[in-house]
Amino acid sequence: MSVPPPGRLIAAHEEAAGFYGRQLPGALPALRYLNSRDIIAATAHRAPWTLGYAPGGWTALRDHLHERGYTDAELLAAGLVTTARTGNVIDIFRERVMFPIRRTDDGAVIAFTGRDVSDWPGAPKYRNTVTTPIYRKRDHLYGLAELTARDLPPAAVFVVEGPADVVALARLGTSTGPCAAVAPCGTALTAEQVAALREAVPAGTPLVLALDADYAGRTATDRAYELLRDWPGPLEAVALPAATDPAELVVRGRDAAEHFLEHHRQPLADLLISQRLTRHRLDEVPGQIAALRHVAPLVADTAARDTAHASALCADLAERLRLDPLTVLEAVYPTPEEPPPQPAARQRETFAVGLTRLPDARLPGVEYAYHCPPDRSAAVRVHHDPSTGITAWVLTEGLTDAPADRVAAHLAADIAARTAPSIGARNAIELARTAVNARFSRPGIEQGDAMIAVLTSASATSTRRLTVAWAGKITAYGATTRSFTTLTGHPTADPTATVRSGSIRVNYIDRPYTQIAISGHGCVHLPAASIRELVEGRPPDLALEELQRAAPSANMVVVRIRATAPQVAAQGRNATTSRGPAPALPAVPHRRTADGHGLNPAATQHR
């Protein structure tokens, strides 16, 4: 049997919508239901909604459409009737409030969703049109066609569960304009529906999930996140009161509903984090760790959109889970798997503060050395992220030699080094600031603070060579073949800035610097010309020796860049395609300084 043409099926739906609409005024059960959802008769009858009622009886619609010249074959193909066990053709929708589903391009009715008002035992609450040649429920959202037909774009789009919620919310607005709502009918939210919604609304439009607060609604919210995480605008949610849906909020008062839906919106990730935490025992360590692992991917996704908000989430998790901020950061920003270091590459420092030592960088074309004895209230960290190809060098100094300042310096260094290759130097300091403030937020604890500078290399695809960000009296210098420049400004330019407060400054560097020197407060008395004389033209380990003779108490890092990032990438490609594996790193002797502290030799990889 041939399939009727789509135009004929759409025409049957338009005729059915008119038939259902004419039944509504006298259908008391339907009117009572709509009134309970704060949908007045005028709204129900008026465009764009034109709701209706499917009367009782087995063949009311079928008989009407027969009179209009439609055959059973056409009505079966349209999904408006079905074949009973007796073999008779009967209406699919009976004693239901009817919500027409329209195409977005022309507003034509292509399907229905019907809400039962018969109170028959066992009757499904909702019934939806089956898949037909003109309709697949996974492709369409109820209310989307009505949304696109508006003259003004919506201030926000709410995703709700039922069609009555869509109609009820359409009457509301926010301080920035009218609301709109859509609902999947008979299916969980799908990728096709999200794609249709993205195409229908302007980029930047807030999308707000307002699903029921029951178990099904929470599960649907969790699943929807994976589809919506790349939404091109604010992605939010509303935690509805228990046993309440959006239409019930409107029933309790339009003004109160508008206020609730506008002022109880929160980022969707925040709501999901709260929901996921409730599934774990937070009064015991195993439950705390399991909860952290469960929510860490949500925080990492947030960091890609809003680093400052991710920082606040990390601090909040550390407080709620009673975990060290660094533990939270390590879960959110896990260290990429790297090959074990070659024994001759460099000697590692050891620290006695109980914090994990981050892995050193292993880059071709770069060599570096640093001096920061472990008994000082300061820290140096070097971290390379193979996934981004970026290396970070971090120098922190406590404001004093007090133990609390030492803890602040080491915590800030660990967090900034771990995160800078993936989120940038300035954002890494922001994240370190949040963690250090959280660490010292407990009442009665001795307060600590530090200064910080973060240097990051560029990725292979970036035209920017280096970035340096800083807060406090730590200075970075850059040398080219013809100049020697202060990269961080004078250390007294912002004397109050620290890890915990004050301005965080950043310098995006495009000049071809071949050597960078980062020095702590111990070098502040040395003029730039003296530092240039001690550093310029020397390998990093020898430059450090000269600097330490001039400023024995200074903490410092010297980085020598022997190739740009694209050159390094090209070297890596050549090494793997034409020259075989790179040779082992040469052994570098461990140098001693005059004060007896170990000097870390440069980590150099030759290609």
XYZ file of C-alpha atoms in Angstrom:
607
model
C 0.000 0.000 0.000
C 1.440 3.353 -1.027
C 2.046 6.090 1.575
C -0.193 9.140 1.173
C 1.626 12.344 0.195
C 2.851 14.498 3.131
C 0.587 17.374 2.134
C -2.455 15.150 2.572
C -1.303 14.059 6.059
C -0.690 17.657 7.154
C -4.101 18.681 5.873
C -5.705 15.893 7.951
C -3.928 17.215 11.063
C -5.073 20.758 10.389
C -8.648 19.503 10.023
C -8.279 17.485 13.242
C -6.945 20.538 15.125
C -9.998 22.520 14.061
C -12.316 19.697 15.128
C -10.655 19.404 18.561
C -10.762 23.178 19.035
C -14.520 23.300 18.460
C -15.110 20.637 21.139
C -13.256 22.517 23.905
C -15.833 25.169 24.991
C -18.338 22.539 26.134
C -15.853 20.054 27.598
C -16.032 20.699 31.347
C -13.314 18.160 32.345
C -10.901 19.778 29.906
C -11.723 23.309 31.060
C -11.296 22.320 34.708
C -7.862 20.882 33.944
C -6.755 23.960 32.011
C -7.997 26.239 34.785
C -5.983 24.198 37.306
C -2.883 25.016 35.237
C -3.802 28.726 35.093
C -4.587 28.458 31.384
C -7.711 30.496 30.809
C -10.124 29.736 28.001
C -9.096 32.817 26.039
C -5.485 31.655 26.003
C -6.483 28.125 25.039
C -8.554 29.270 22.059
C -6.272 32.051 20.900
C -3.354 31.734 18.498
C -0.691 30.604 18.650
C -1.837 27.778 20.958
C -5.400 26.872 19.783
C -5.770 23.962 22.180
C -8.609 21.463 21.857
C -10.435 18.485 23.297
C -10.732 14.947 21.952
C -14.229 13.783 22.921
C -15.150 10.386 24.256
C -16.485 7.699 21.993
C -14.510 5.507 19.687
C -14.821 7.165 16.303
C -15.732 10.843 16.723
C -12.687 12.181 14.861
C -12.642 9.355 12.345
C -16.269 9.976 11.402
C -15.675 13.717 11.062
C -12.635 13.215 8.803
C -14.520 10.654 6.707
C -17.077 13.375 6.023
C -14.200 15.596 4.860
C -13.113 12.950 2.362
C -10.201 11.287 4.186
C -9.797 7.510 3.991
C -8.851 5.134 6.777
C -5.516 4.537 5.040
C -4.725 8.257 5.153
C -5.782 8.566 8.804
C -3.729 5.527 9.810
C -0.674 6.919 8.024
C -1.209 10.274 9.796
C -1.325 8.582 13.220
C -4.763 9.962 14.032
C -6.484 6.557 14.275
C -5.464 3.011 15.033
C -6.793 -0.477 14.475
C -8.490 -2.082 17.486
C -8.230 -5.779 18.360
C -11.640 -6.196 16.797
C -10.290 -4.930 13.505
C -12.244 -1.679 13.658
C -10.486 1.650 13.008
C -10.843 3.885 16.093
C -9.565 7.251 17.305
C -6.205 7.268 19.088
C -7.069 10.282 21.255
C -10.191 10.128 23.438
C -11.152 12.302 26.439
C -7.936 14.281 26.306
C -6.882 17.919 26.236
C -5.141 18.279 22.883
C -1.940 20.274 22.322
C -1.078 20.621 18.608
C 2.602 20.217 17.667
C 3.637 22.444 14.780
C 6.498 22.675 12.321
C 8.860 25.578 12.957
C 9.190 26.648 9.318
C 5.517 27.226 8.528
C 3.528 26.484 11.706
C 1.656 23.562 10.151
C 0.212 21.023 12.613
C 2.010 17.691 12.235
C 1.202 15.874 15.513
C -0.546 16.065 18.876
C 0.140 15.375 22.498
C -2.964 14.653 24.565
C -3.400 14.965 28.350
C -5.891 12.502 29.845
C -8.852 13.996 31.755
C -10.999 10.858 31.870
C -9.719 9.548 35.213
C -9.986 6.049 33.792
C -7.821 3.603 35.762
C -4.744 2.672 33.777
C -5.093 5.425 31.203
C -1.669 6.936 30.420
C -1.301 10.535 31.558
C -0.011 11.640 28.165
C -0.391 10.113 24.734
C 1.642 11.302 21.764
C 1.385 10.885 18.027
C 3.398 7.906 16.862
C 6.157 8.159 14.261
C 4.702 9.032 10.879
C 6.053 10.170 7.498
C 5.750 13.795 8.719
C 6.661 13.460 12.413
C 9.339 11.958 14.641
C 9.007 12.985 18.263
C 12.795 13.038 18.777
C 13.040 15.878 16.222
C 10.455 18.265 17.660
C 9.801 20.308 20.805
C 6.368 21.460 21.810
C 6.301 25.251 21.819
C 9.283 25.761 19.508
C 7.168 26.792 16.515
C 5.229 29.239 18.703
C 8.560 30.633 19.988
C 9.922 31.277 16.501
C 6.690 32.986 15.451
C 7.211 35.748 18.022
C 8.152 39.245 16.938
C 10.722 39.662 19.745
C 13.329 37.111 20.809
C 12.806 35.661 24.292
C 14.790 36.882 27.289
C 15.193 33.243 28.310
C 14.016 29.824 27.147
C 12.831 27.328 29.759
C 12.929 23.596 29.116
C 10.012 21.993 30.971
C 8.395 18.573 31.087
C 4.781 19.083 29.997
C 2.943 21.090 27.341
C 0.757 22.797 29.953
C 3.923 24.170 31.556
C 4.915 25.625 28.177
C 1.603 27.472 27.764
C 1.566 28.677 31.384
C 5.119 30.067 31.272
C 4.495 31.826 27.964
C 2.437 34.382 29.904
C 5.365 35.309 32.135
C 8.302 37.632 31.699
C 11.537 38.655 33.385
C 13.181 42.001 34.041
C 14.842 41.702 30.626
C 11.839 40.662 28.536
C 9.281 37.915 27.862
C 9.859 34.236 28.621
C 9.395 31.258 26.359
C 9.299 27.555 27.078
C 9.583 24.282 25.196
C 8.995 20.664 26.145
C 9.933 17.296 24.658
C 6.842 15.167 24.202
C 7.072 11.465 24.941
C 10.868 11.337 25.007
C 13.843 12.577 26.967
C 15.643 15.571 25.494
C 17.506 14.542 22.337
C 20.426 15.885 20.324
C 18.074 16.610 17.418
C 15.816 18.718 19.638
C 18.791 20.649 21.023
C 20.034 21.317 17.480
C 16.600 22.632 16.475
C 16.513 24.877 19.539
C 20.002 26.271 18.840
C 18.923 27.159 15.325
C 15.713 28.814 16.490
C 17.019 31.238 19.141
C 19.818 33.838 18.978
C 23.222 32.900 20.371
C 23.624 34.130 23.917
C 20.023 33.380 24.911
C 19.913 31.867 28.421
C 18.609 28.293 28.498
C 17.021 27.300 31.805
C 16.047 23.751 32.766
C 12.947 23.769 34.962
C 12.148 20.091 35.302
C 10.175 18.533 38.125
C 11.950 17.979 41.441
C 11.137 14.249 41.563
C 13.565 11.451 40.771
C 12.588 11.392 37.090
C 13.132 15.135 36.795
C 16.551 14.985 38.475
C 17.600 12.129 36.207
C 16.409 14.009 33.121
C 18.365 17.096 34.229
C 21.541 15.063 34.652
C 21.176 13.461 31.215
C 20.333 16.745 29.534
C 23.611 18.292 30.689
C 25.652 16.175 28.294
C 23.584 17.479 25.379
C 23.579 21.102 26.509
C 27.126 21.599 27.828
C 28.097 23.479 24.630
C 25.020 25.708 24.600
C 26.080 29.110 23.159
C 24.842 31.136 26.101
C 24.176 30.932 29.838
C 23.174 27.385 30.819
C 21.074 27.498 33.954
C 18.518 25.576 35.994
C 15.813 26.187 38.554
C 15.419 23.867 41.529
C 11.639 23.660 41.810
C 9.974 23.043 45.167
C 9.042 19.441 45.892
C 5.883 18.186 44.154
C 5.677 21.396 42.126
C 5.914 21.957 38.390
C 6.245 25.323 36.613
C 2.517 25.611 35.889
C 1.727 25.185 39.589
C 4.026 28.102 40.354
C 1.969 30.240 37.996
C -1.260 29.052 39.641
C 0.005 30.322 43.006
C 0.518 33.791 41.592
C 1.959 35.202 38.402
C 4.144 37.819 40.098
C 5.496 35.298 42.600
C 6.218 32.824 39.794
C 8.106 35.431 37.783
C 10.160 36.372 40.854
C 10.941 32.737 41.684
C 11.960 31.751 38.163
C 14.188 34.813 37.772
C 15.879 34.856 41.191
C 16.265 31.115 41.806
C 18.120 30.440 38.583
C 21.611 29.078 39.020
C 24.220 27.566 36.687
C 23.149 24.079 35.674
C 26.503 22.677 36.810
C 25.893 24.066 40.322
C 22.537 22.317 40.554
C 23.974 19.031 39.289
C 26.871 19.246 41.742
C 24.438 19.688 44.635
C 22.315 16.790 43.393
C 25.313 14.496 42.952
C 26.709 15.310 46.387
C 23.459 14.155 48.012
C 24.098 10.635 46.683
C 27.203 10.192 48.866
C 28.022 9.899 52.553
C 29.802 13.165 53.222
C 30.491 12.384 56.887
C 33.196 9.844 56.028
C 36.355 10.047 53.960
C 35.456 7.379 51.349
C 32.173 9.147 50.666
C 33.905 12.523 50.404
C 36.427 11.208 47.873
C 33.717 9.417 45.859
C 31.639 12.608 45.807
C 34.641 14.631 44.643
C 35.286 12.227 41.777
C 31.611 12.362 40.831
C 31.478 16.147 40.529
C 35.028 16.947 39.323
C 34.114 16.650 35.592
C 31.364 19.235 36.076
C 33.815 21.701 37.605
C 36.320 21.072 34.801
C 33.602 21.781 32.210
C 32.718 24.981 34.059
C 36.367 26.067 33.995
C 36.323 25.919 30.202
C 33.453 28.446 30.186
C 34.088 30.528 33.320
C 37.333 30.140 35.226
C 36.329 32.489 38.031
C 33.168 30.503 38.686
C 35.122 27.238 38.629
C 37.460 28.713 41.241
C 34.506 29.475 43.483
C 33.166 25.938 42.985
C 36.543 24.463 43.988
C 36.610 26.540 47.152
C 33.026 25.562 47.978
C 33.762 21.863 47.426
C 36.820 22.039 49.664
C 34.628 23.499 52.398
C 31.641 21.161 51.953
C 33.736 18.019 51.627
C 36.242 19.118 54.292
C 39.131 18.407 51.921
C 42.370 20.223 51.244
C 41.953 22.679 48.331
C 44.850 21.025 46.504
C 43.047 17.682 46.650
C 40.054 19.280 44.959
C 42.249 20.937 42.329
C 44.032 17.657 41.552
C 40.658 15.985 40.940
C 39.477 18.783 38.663
C 42.782 19.164 36.812
C 44.358 15.692 36.846
C 47.952 15.377 35.765
C 48.202 13.878 32.255
C 49.967 10.553 32.086
C 53.621 11.039 31.213
C 56.498 8.654 30.629
C 58.690 8.118 33.687
C 61.545 10.649 33.870
C 65.003 9.562 32.812
C 67.296 9.410 35.847
C 69.919 11.754 34.389
C 67.439 14.476 33.428
C 67.533 16.503 36.664
C 67.382 16.151 40.406
C 64.078 16.927 42.069
C 63.476 18.967 45.160
C 61.763 17.495 48.194
C 59.304 19.410 50.359
C 58.176 18.758 53.895
C 54.685 20.258 53.744
C 52.844 17.138 52.634
C 52.102 18.365 49.125
C 52.697 16.324 45.993
C 55.644 17.436 43.853
C 54.466 18.259 40.356
C 56.332 16.735 37.406
C 58.990 18.778 35.619
C 58.820 19.906 32.015
C 60.542 17.841 29.320
C 60.618 20.038 26.250
C 62.965 20.125 23.247
C 64.420 23.562 22.597
C 64.068 24.738 26.216
C 66.418 24.591 29.174
C 65.871 26.011 32.615
C 67.234 26.015 36.126
C 65.950 27.354 39.399
C 67.166 28.028 42.909
C 64.762 27.788 45.846
C 66.015 25.796 48.853
C 63.249 23.759 50.492
C 63.716 25.336 53.927
C 62.591 28.759 52.665
C 59.142 30.305 52.709
C 59.063 30.072 48.926
C 58.458 27.537 46.181
C 59.257 26.882 42.542
C 57.135 24.570 40.430
C 57.527 23.543 36.788
C 54.774 21.657 35.000
C 54.303 20.551 31.397
C 50.948 19.493 29.978
C 51.399 17.157 26.976
C 47.787 17.652 25.926
C 48.262 21.405 25.364
C 52.020 21.424 24.721
C 52.370 24.258 27.239
C 54.836 24.503 30.130
C 54.385 26.637 33.241
C 57.102 27.951 35.555
C 55.868 29.289 38.899
C 57.745 31.179 41.623
C 56.037 32.050 44.905
C 57.367 33.721 48.052
C 55.694 34.025 51.422
C 55.320 37.529 52.785
C 57.412 36.478 55.783
C 59.229 33.384 56.999
C 56.242 32.397 59.161
C 54.976 28.803 58.721
C 51.572 30.007 57.513
C 53.179 32.104 54.778
C 55.235 29.075 53.772
C 52.065 26.990 53.456
C 50.436 29.735 51.352
C 53.454 29.917 49.039
C 53.608 26.165 48.458
C 49.858 25.756 48.022
C 49.674 28.615 45.523
C 52.650 27.251 43.577
C 51.206 23.758 43.365
C 47.801 24.930 42.167
C 49.074 27.534 39.711
C 51.573 25.144 38.116
C 49.008 22.375 37.826
C 46.412 24.547 36.115
C 48.291 27.236 34.151
C 49.023 25.051 31.083
C 45.314 24.408 30.610
C 43.628 27.646 31.747
C 46.327 30.292 31.383
C 48.686 32.127 33.718
C 46.275 34.751 35.019
C 43.419 32.338 35.555
C 45.779 29.993 37.374
C 46.599 32.764 39.857
C 42.861 33.395 40.280
C 42.378 29.724 41.052
C 45.310 29.723 43.467
C 43.823 32.799 45.146
C 40.525 31.028 45.688
C 42.219 27.939 47.113
C 44.552 29.854 49.440
C 41.723 32.021 50.737
C 39.693 28.870 51.361
C 42.663 27.286 53.156
C 42.856 30.172 55.619
C 39.126 30.836 55.957
C 38.647 28.678 59.030
C 38.252 30.745 62.210
C 41.173 30.776 64.599
C 43.785 29.622 62.071
C 47.038 31.534 61.621
C 46.814 33.582 58.421
C 49.309 33.176 55.589
C 49.905 34.918 52.275
C 52.434 34.989 49.446
C 53.477 36.668 46.191
C 53.454 34.862 42.874
C 54.601 34.986 39.253
C 53.587 32.493 36.543
C 55.327 32.136 33.168
C 53.755 29.977 30.460
C 55.107 28.952 27.088
C 52.994 28.972 23.952
C 51.362 25.992 22.302
C 52.538 24.817 18.897
C 49.585 26.512 17.190
C 49.831 29.863 18.991
C 51.396 33.002 17.561
C 51.979 34.286 21.094
C 55.371 33.268 22.458
C 55.038 33.657 26.236
C 52.689 34.905 28.945
C 53.641 36.117 32.393
C 51.174 36.948 35.153
C 52.025 38.147 38.632
C 50.736 39.497 41.948
C 53.289 41.075 44.253
C 56.971 41.914 44.308
C 58.269 39.194 42.002
C 59.979 40.451 38.869
C 60.480 38.853 35.456
C 63.062 40.016 32.926
C 63.318 39.145 29.231
C 66.410 39.169 27.051
C 66.620 39.265 23.279
C 69.761 39.490 21.190
C 69.520 43.292 21.419
C 67.586 44.212 24.559
C 66.909 43.366 28.185
C 63.460 44.336 29.486
C 61.474 44.176 32.713
C 58.366 42.144 31.856
C 56.408 42.610 35.075
C 56.895 46.312 35.689
C 58.597 47.717 38.720
C 58.004 45.567 41.834
C 56.729 48.572 43.780
C 54.059 49.436 41.184
C 51.397 47.580 43.185
C 52.965 46.964 46.593
C 49.780 45.579 48.179
C 49.106 42.811 45.635
C 49.477 39.236 46.883
C 48.155 35.805 46.093
C 45.154 36.482 48.323
C 44.195 39.999 47.239
C 45.031 42.913 45.007
C 45.456 43.183 41.262
C 46.643 40.304 39.106
C 48.596 41.669 36.163
C 49.396 39.928 32.919
C 51.783 40.537 30.033
C 51.224 38.733 26.721
C 54.620 38.560 25.075
C 55.115 38.437 21.321
C 58.758 39.565 21.157
C 61.387 36.867 20.483
C 62.869 36.641 23.971
C 65.512 33.965 24.247
C 66.005 34.113 28.016
C 63.647 34.838 30.897
C 64.743 35.433 34.497
C 62.198 35.448 37.337
C 63.506 36.712 40.672
C 61.972 37.121 44.086
C 62.187 39.968 46.545
C 65.813 39.094 47.335
C 66.901 40.642 44.009
C 64.920 43.846 44.349
C 68.044 45.814 45.235
C 69.766 44.831 41.972
C 69.219 47.155 39.004
C 68.107 45.599 35.742
C 71.476 46.389 34.167
C 73.261 44.300 36.803
C 70.889 41.374 36.318
C 71.404 41.604 32.582
C 75.166 41.438 33.023
C 74.838 38.346 35.224
C 72.288 36.488 33.059
C 72.729 37.440 29.434
C 74.508 34.907 27.252
C 74.965 32.327 29.997
C 73.321 28.909 30.251
C 70.635 28.875 32.976
C 72.684 26.988 35.569
C 75.685 29.313 35.165
C 73.436 32.377 35.213
C 71.992 31.176 38.513
C 75.432 30.829 40.017
C 76.215 34.445 39.143
C 72.874 35.680 40.472
C 73.330 33.828 43.748
C 76.722 35.398 44.296
C 75.134 38.824 43.878
C 71.957 38.033 45.864
C 72.497 34.935 48.045
C 69.012 35.111 49.596
C 67.112 35.402 46.320
C 64.817 32.761 44.857
C 64.929 32.650 41.102
C 64.164 30.824 37.859
C 66.049 31.176 34.571
C 64.504 29.835 31.358
C 66.410 29.729 28.081
C 64.281 29.367 24.950
C 66.320 27.962 22.115
C 63.402 27.509 19.658
C 59.922 28.894 19.175
C 56.896 26.691 19.779
C 56.309 25.983 16.059
C 59.989 25.117 15.666
C 59.768 22.761 18.607
C 56.706 21.107 17.092
C 58.525 20.704 13.797
C 61.490 19.201 15.592
C 59.180 16.743 17.280
C 57.673 15.721 13.947
C 61.078 15.288 12.368
C 62.316 13.253 15.289
C 59.481 10.790 14.986
C 59.330 10.510 11.219
C 62.883 10.694 9.956
C 65.346 10.468 12.780
C 63.881 7.898 15.097
C 63.531 8.277 18.866
C 65.295 11.120 20.610
C 68.522 10.219 22.393
C 68.645 9.945 26.148
C 69.212 13.162 28.067
C 72.857 13.750 28.911
C 73.923 13.627 32.521
C 74.430 17.078 34.017
C 76.558 17.397 37.166
C 74.776 18.631 40.291
C 76.345 21.965 41.091
C 76.918 23.417 44.548
C 76.622 27.037 45.474
C 78.679 28.925 47.968
C 75.995 28.650 50.642
C 75.848 24.872 50.278
C 72.376 24.677 48.725
C 71.860 22.341 45.799
C 71.507 24.019 42.452
C 69.110 22.280 40.080
C 70.835 21.799 36.716
C 69.037 22.755 33.541
C 66.660 20.211 32.056
C 67.913 20.109 28.480
C 66.726 17.840 25.713
C 68.815 17.868 22.527
C 67.280 17.091 19.159
